[in-house]
Short mmCIF file of C-alpha atoms in Angstrom, two decimals:
data_model
loop_
_atom_site.label_atom_id
_atom_site.label_comp_id
_atom_site.label_asym_id
_atom_site.label_seq_id
_atom_site.Cartn_x
_atom_site.Cartn_y
_atom_site.Cartn_z
CA MET A 1 -37.92 -40.76 42.71
CA SER A 2 -39.90 -39.45 39.76
CA ALA A 3 -43.26 -41.04 38.99
CA SER A 4 -41.95 -42.43 35.68
CA TYR A 5 -38.93 -44.11 37.27
CA ASP A 6 -41.10 -45.34 40.14
CA LYS A 7 -43.42 -47.09 37.70
CA ILE A 8 -40.66 -48.57 35.54
CA THR A 9 -38.53 -49.85 38.40
CA ALA A 10 -41.62 -51.26 40.14
CA GLN A 11 -42.36 -53.29 37.01
CA HIS A 12 -38.84 -54.73 36.97
CA TYR A 13 -39.05 -55.28 40.74
CA ALA A 14 -42.26 -57.26 40.22
CA SER A 15 -40.84 -59.23 37.28
CA TYR A 16 -38.04 -60.75 39.35
CA ARG A 17 -36.87 -60.74 42.93
CA PRO A 18 -34.09 -62.99 44.23
CA SER A 19 -35.44 -66.10 45.93
CA LEU A 20 -33.67 -65.32 49.21
CA HIS A 21 -36.63 -64.55 51.45
CA ILE A 22 -37.49 -68.20 52.12
CA PRO A 23 -33.90 -69.35 52.87
CA ILE A 24 -33.51 -66.45 55.30
CA LEU A 25 -36.81 -67.12 57.07
CA GLN A 26 -35.85 -70.79 57.37
CA LYS A 27 -32.92 -69.66 59.50
CA CYS A 28 -35.16 -67.47 61.66
CA LEU A 29 -38.45 -69.27 62.27
CA GLU A 30 -39.71 -72.65 63.34
CA ASP A 31 -42.55 -74.34 61.51
CA LYS A 32 -45.85 -73.06 62.85
CA GLU A 33 -49.47 -73.32 61.80
CA GLU A 34 -52.55 -71.12 62.03
CA ASN A 35 -50.52 -67.98 62.64
CA LEU A 36 -51.43 -64.50 61.50
CA GLY A 37 -48.48 -62.68 59.97
CA LEU A 38 -47.75 -59.08 59.15
CA ASP A 39 -45.18 -58.27 56.46
CA ILE A 40 -44.19 -54.60 56.68
CA GLY A 41 -42.79 -53.08 53.50
CA CYS A 42 -44.08 -55.96 51.38
CA GLY A 43 -43.31 -54.26 48.06
CA THR A 44 -44.69 -56.44 45.30
CA GLY A 45 -45.32 -59.37 47.62
CA GLN A 46 -42.30 -61.69 47.52
CA SER A 47 -41.55 -61.30 51.23
CA ALA A 48 -45.23 -61.71 52.12
CA ILE A 49 -45.43 -64.89 50.05
CA ALA A 50 -42.38 -66.28 51.87
CA LEU A 51 -44.09 -65.58 55.19
CA THR A 52 -47.10 -67.73 54.18
CA GLN A 53 -44.90 -70.77 54.84
CA TYR A 54 -45.15 -69.87 58.52
CA CYS A 55 -48.57 -68.21 58.69
CA SER A 56 -51.96 -69.35 57.47
CA LYS A 57 -52.85 -65.73 56.71
CA VAL A 58 -50.59 -62.77 55.98
CA ILE A 59 -51.28 -59.08 55.67
CA GLY A 60 -48.72 -57.24 53.58
CA VAL A 61 -48.46 -53.48 53.98
CA ASP A 62 -46.47 -50.90 52.05
CA THR A 63 -46.42 -47.13 51.62
CA SER A 64 -45.90 -47.36 47.84
CA ALA A 65 -49.03 -47.50 45.69
CA ALA A 66 -46.87 -48.31 42.66
CA MET A 67 -45.47 -51.41 44.35
CA LEU A 68 -48.87 -52.59 45.58
CA THR A 69 -50.41 -52.32 42.12
CA GLN A 70 -47.75 -54.83 41.01
CA ALA A 71 -48.24 -57.12 44.04
CA ILE A 72 -48.51 -60.83 43.32
CA THR A 73 -51.94 -62.25 44.06
CA HIS A 74 -51.94 -65.02 46.67
CA PRO A 75 -54.98 -66.66 48.31
CA ASN A 76 -53.55 -66.25 51.82
CA ILE A 77 -52.37 -62.65 51.49
CA THR A 78 -54.23 -59.36 51.84
CA TYR A 79 -52.39 -56.24 50.73
CA LYS A 80 -52.97 -52.84 52.28
CA ARG A 81 -51.38 -49.43 51.95
CA ASN A 82 -50.16 -48.00 55.24
CA ASN A 83 -49.31 -44.47 56.29
CA GLY A 84 -45.63 -44.44 57.21
CA SER A 85 -44.99 -45.89 60.65
CA ILE A 86 -48.69 -46.01 61.59
CA LEU A 87 -50.08 -49.55 61.60
CA ALA A 88 -53.87 -49.55 61.40
CA PHE A 89 -54.40 -52.75 63.40
CA ALA A 90 -55.66 -53.59 66.85
CA ASP A 91 -53.31 -54.30 69.75
CA ALA A 92 -51.90 -57.84 70.02
CA THR A 93 -53.04 -58.97 66.57
CA PHE A 94 -50.07 -60.73 64.95
CA ASP A 95 -48.07 -63.87 65.77
CA ILE A 96 -45.19 -63.03 63.42
CA VAL A 97 -44.04 -59.68 62.03
CA SER A 98 -41.45 -59.54 59.26
CA LEU A 99 -39.56 -56.56 57.87
CA ALA A 100 -37.41 -57.13 54.80
CA GLY A 101 -35.21 -54.21 53.82
CA VAL A 102 -37.30 -51.72 55.77
CA LEU A 103 -35.43 -50.37 58.76
CA HIS A 104 -32.80 -48.34 56.91
CA TYR A 105 -35.64 -46.04 55.90
CA ALA A 106 -38.11 -46.45 58.75
CA LYS A 107 -36.16 -47.10 61.95
CA SER A 108 -37.51 -45.07 64.86
CA GLN A 109 -38.68 -45.58 68.39
CA ALA A 110 -42.25 -44.75 67.34
CA PHE A 111 -42.13 -47.45 64.66
CA LEU A 112 -40.81 -50.08 67.07
CA ASP A 113 -43.51 -49.11 69.55
CA GLU A 114 -46.15 -49.59 66.84
CA ILE A 115 -44.77 -52.99 65.89
CA THR A 116 -44.75 -54.24 69.47
CA ARG A 117 -48.25 -52.82 69.97
CA VAL A 118 -49.76 -54.88 67.14
CA ALA A 119 -47.72 -58.01 67.95
CA LYS A 120 -48.93 -60.60 70.44
CA LYS A 121 -46.94 -61.55 73.50
CA ASN A 122 -44.21 -64.06 72.51
CA ALA A 123 -44.61 -63.07 68.85
CA SER A 124 -41.54 -63.25 66.64
CA ILE A 125 -40.29 -60.14 64.86
CA VAL A 126 -37.92 -60.90 62.00
CA VAL A 127 -35.81 -58.07 60.59
CA TYR A 128 -33.81 -59.08 57.53
CA ASP A 129 -32.18 -57.86 54.36
CA PHE A 130 -29.74 -59.00 51.70
CA GLU A 131 -27.11 -57.37 49.53
CA ILE A 132 -26.32 -58.94 46.18
CA GLN A 133 -22.79 -58.20 45.08
CA LEU A 134 -23.36 -56.49 41.72
CA ALA A 135 -20.01 -54.72 41.38
CA PRO A 136 -18.50 -57.64 39.38
CA VAL A 137 -21.41 -57.49 36.94
CA PHE A 138 -21.02 -53.74 36.41
CA LYS A 139 -17.30 -54.26 35.92
CA GLN A 140 -17.93 -56.83 33.20
CA LEU A 141 -20.44 -54.48 31.59
CA LYS A 142 -17.76 -51.77 31.75
CA ILE A 143 -20.14 -49.47 33.59
CA GLU A 144 -18.33 -47.44 36.23
CA ASN A 145 -19.59 -47.18 39.79
CA SER A 146 -22.48 -49.50 40.68
CA GLY A 147 -23.36 -47.10 43.48
CA GLU A 148 -23.10 -49.86 46.10
CA GLU A 149 -20.58 -47.88 48.18
CA GLU A 150 -22.14 -44.44 47.75
CA THR A 151 -25.73 -44.86 48.88
CA GLY A 152 -24.94 -45.24 52.59
CA TYR A 153 -27.62 -47.90 52.77
CA ASN A 154 -27.44 -49.95 55.97
CA HIS A 155 -28.39 -53.55 55.23
CA ASP A 156 -27.86 -54.77 58.79
CA ALA A 157 -30.13 -52.20 60.42
CA ASN A 158 -32.13 -53.62 63.31
CA PHE A 159 -33.54 -52.20 66.55
CA SER A 160 -30.15 -51.53 68.11
CA GLY A 161 -29.93 -48.09 69.68
CA LEU A 162 -33.66 -47.99 70.46
CA GLU A 163 -35.37 -48.73 73.76
CA GLN A 164 -36.18 -52.44 73.67
CA GLU A 165 -38.12 -52.97 76.88
CA LEU A 166 -40.80 -55.06 75.11
CA VAL A 167 -38.53 -57.20 72.92
CA VAL A 168 -35.53 -59.45 73.41
CA LEU A 169 -32.98 -60.19 70.70
CA LYS A 170 -32.71 -63.92 70.00
CA ILE A 171 -30.63 -64.08 66.81
CA CYS A 172 -28.41 -61.59 64.98
CA LYS A 173 -26.31 -62.88 62.08
CA LYS A 174 -24.61 -61.96 58.83
CA GLU A 175 -23.68 -64.64 56.28
CA LYS A 176 -22.55 -65.06 52.67
CA ILE A 177 -24.44 -67.34 50.30
CA SER A 178 -24.30 -68.05 46.57
CA MET A 179 -27.20 -67.65 44.17
CA SER A 180 -27.69 -68.47 40.49
CA ILE A 181 -29.52 -66.15 38.13
CA SER A 182 -30.37 -66.08 34.42
CA SER A 183 -29.42 -63.14 32.22
CA LYS A 184 -33.09 -62.19 31.86
CA ASN A 185 -33.64 -62.08 35.60
CA LEU A 186 -30.33 -60.34 36.19
CA ALA A 187 -31.44 -57.60 33.80
CA HIS A 188 -34.66 -57.19 35.80
CA LEU A 189 -32.66 -57.11 39.04
CA LEU A 190 -30.29 -54.42 37.78
CA LEU A 191 -33.17 -52.26 36.56
CA SER A 192 -35.27 -52.59 39.70
CA SER A 193 -33.50 -49.75 41.51
CA THR A 194 -33.56 -46.15 40.36
CA GLU A 195 -29.81 -45.63 40.80
CA ASN A 196 -28.86 -48.67 38.74
CA TYR A 197 -31.55 -47.98 36.14
CA LYS A 198 -30.03 -44.56 35.51
CA LEU A 199 -26.49 -45.98 35.40
CA VAL A 200 -27.44 -48.64 32.87
CA GLY A 201 -29.58 -46.24 30.83
CA ASN A 202 -26.82 -43.65 30.64
CA ALA A 203 -24.33 -46.30 29.54
CA LEU A 204 -26.46 -48.33 27.13
CA GLY A 205 -29.26 -45.92 26.22
CA PHE A 206 -32.74 -45.67 27.69
CA SER A 207 -34.46 -46.89 24.51
CA ASP A 208 -35.27 -50.62 24.91
CA VAL A 209 -32.92 -50.62 27.89
CA TYR A 210 -34.08 -54.01 29.20
CA ASP A 211 -33.60 -55.83 25.89
CA THR A 212 -30.24 -54.17 25.31
CA LEU A 213 -29.02 -55.02 28.80
CA GLN A 214 -30.26 -58.60 28.60
CA GLN A 215 -28.38 -59.11 25.32
CA HIS A 216 -25.18 -57.75 26.85
CA LEU A 217 -25.53 -60.02 29.87
CA ALA A 218 -26.27 -63.08 27.73
CA SER A 219 -23.06 -62.48 25.80
CA LEU A 220 -21.05 -62.02 28.99
CA PHE A 221 -22.28 -65.15 30.75
CA LYS A 222 -21.86 -68.06 28.39
CA LYS A 223 -23.56 -70.47 30.76
CA GLU A 224 -27.32 -70.40 31.21
CA GLU A 225 -27.00 -68.80 34.64
CA ALA A 226 -24.51 -66.56 36.40
CA ILE A 227 -23.40 -67.23 39.98
CA LEU A 228 -23.53 -64.23 42.27
CA THR A 229 -22.66 -63.75 45.93
CA ALA A 230 -25.23 -62.39 48.34
CA ILE A 231 -24.72 -61.23 51.90
CA ILE A 232 -27.72 -61.87 54.13
CA PHE A 233 -28.49 -60.08 57.39
CA TYR A 234 -31.11 -61.16 59.91
CA SER A 235 -32.18 -60.40 63.47
CA VAL A 236 -34.96 -62.18 65.33
CA TYR A 237 -36.71 -60.62 68.32
CA GLN A 238 -39.34 -62.03 70.66
CA VAL A 239 -42.03 -59.84 72.18
CA ILE A 240 -42.10 -60.12 75.96
#
């Protein structure tokens, strides 16, 4: 990703993220207090903020400086940049570790070993992701190929295929849910990935692309909000 696209898409990513983190975590975790949480791949902070409902303090880490500069300030969250799969924390530090949309890129035995190293015994590790079905939106915009089937992205990636001597799988599910979204937020969502940003820009022009896209979406969806389908994926492990 070029630096210019990285900055632009990070801004749209920060401007709106689907409010799916909390509903997913509600399916994965029980109410707890005074926990220390680690959110790996926190991006601009939405997943870390969701984790604060289960942890009194959360550390959010990400490899992207562009994302962290856009991270949402929260009194219970500390953001840090990490170096790939290396987690600069002491052994047995965290009660809960969450990874939202991370493992497609970072799955490895070394990474799992690092996660279990920094997690306490009986800690919960929540691996989750979601896929918003954007193909119908692109079809209505008359933009060919949303790229959803060409990226090879694996939304349901978890620790399967790795040695799991220190963790046990408790939950592994895939579900469909509905979500509502305004035309303004849908424009941010579409422009928050490099692939879709280029598709929209090539179709509508890169000059004032957000405003142009938002106007097109507002004319397509006569109601205040559009209803989209999202597929959610989540696996919960316990450290043993």
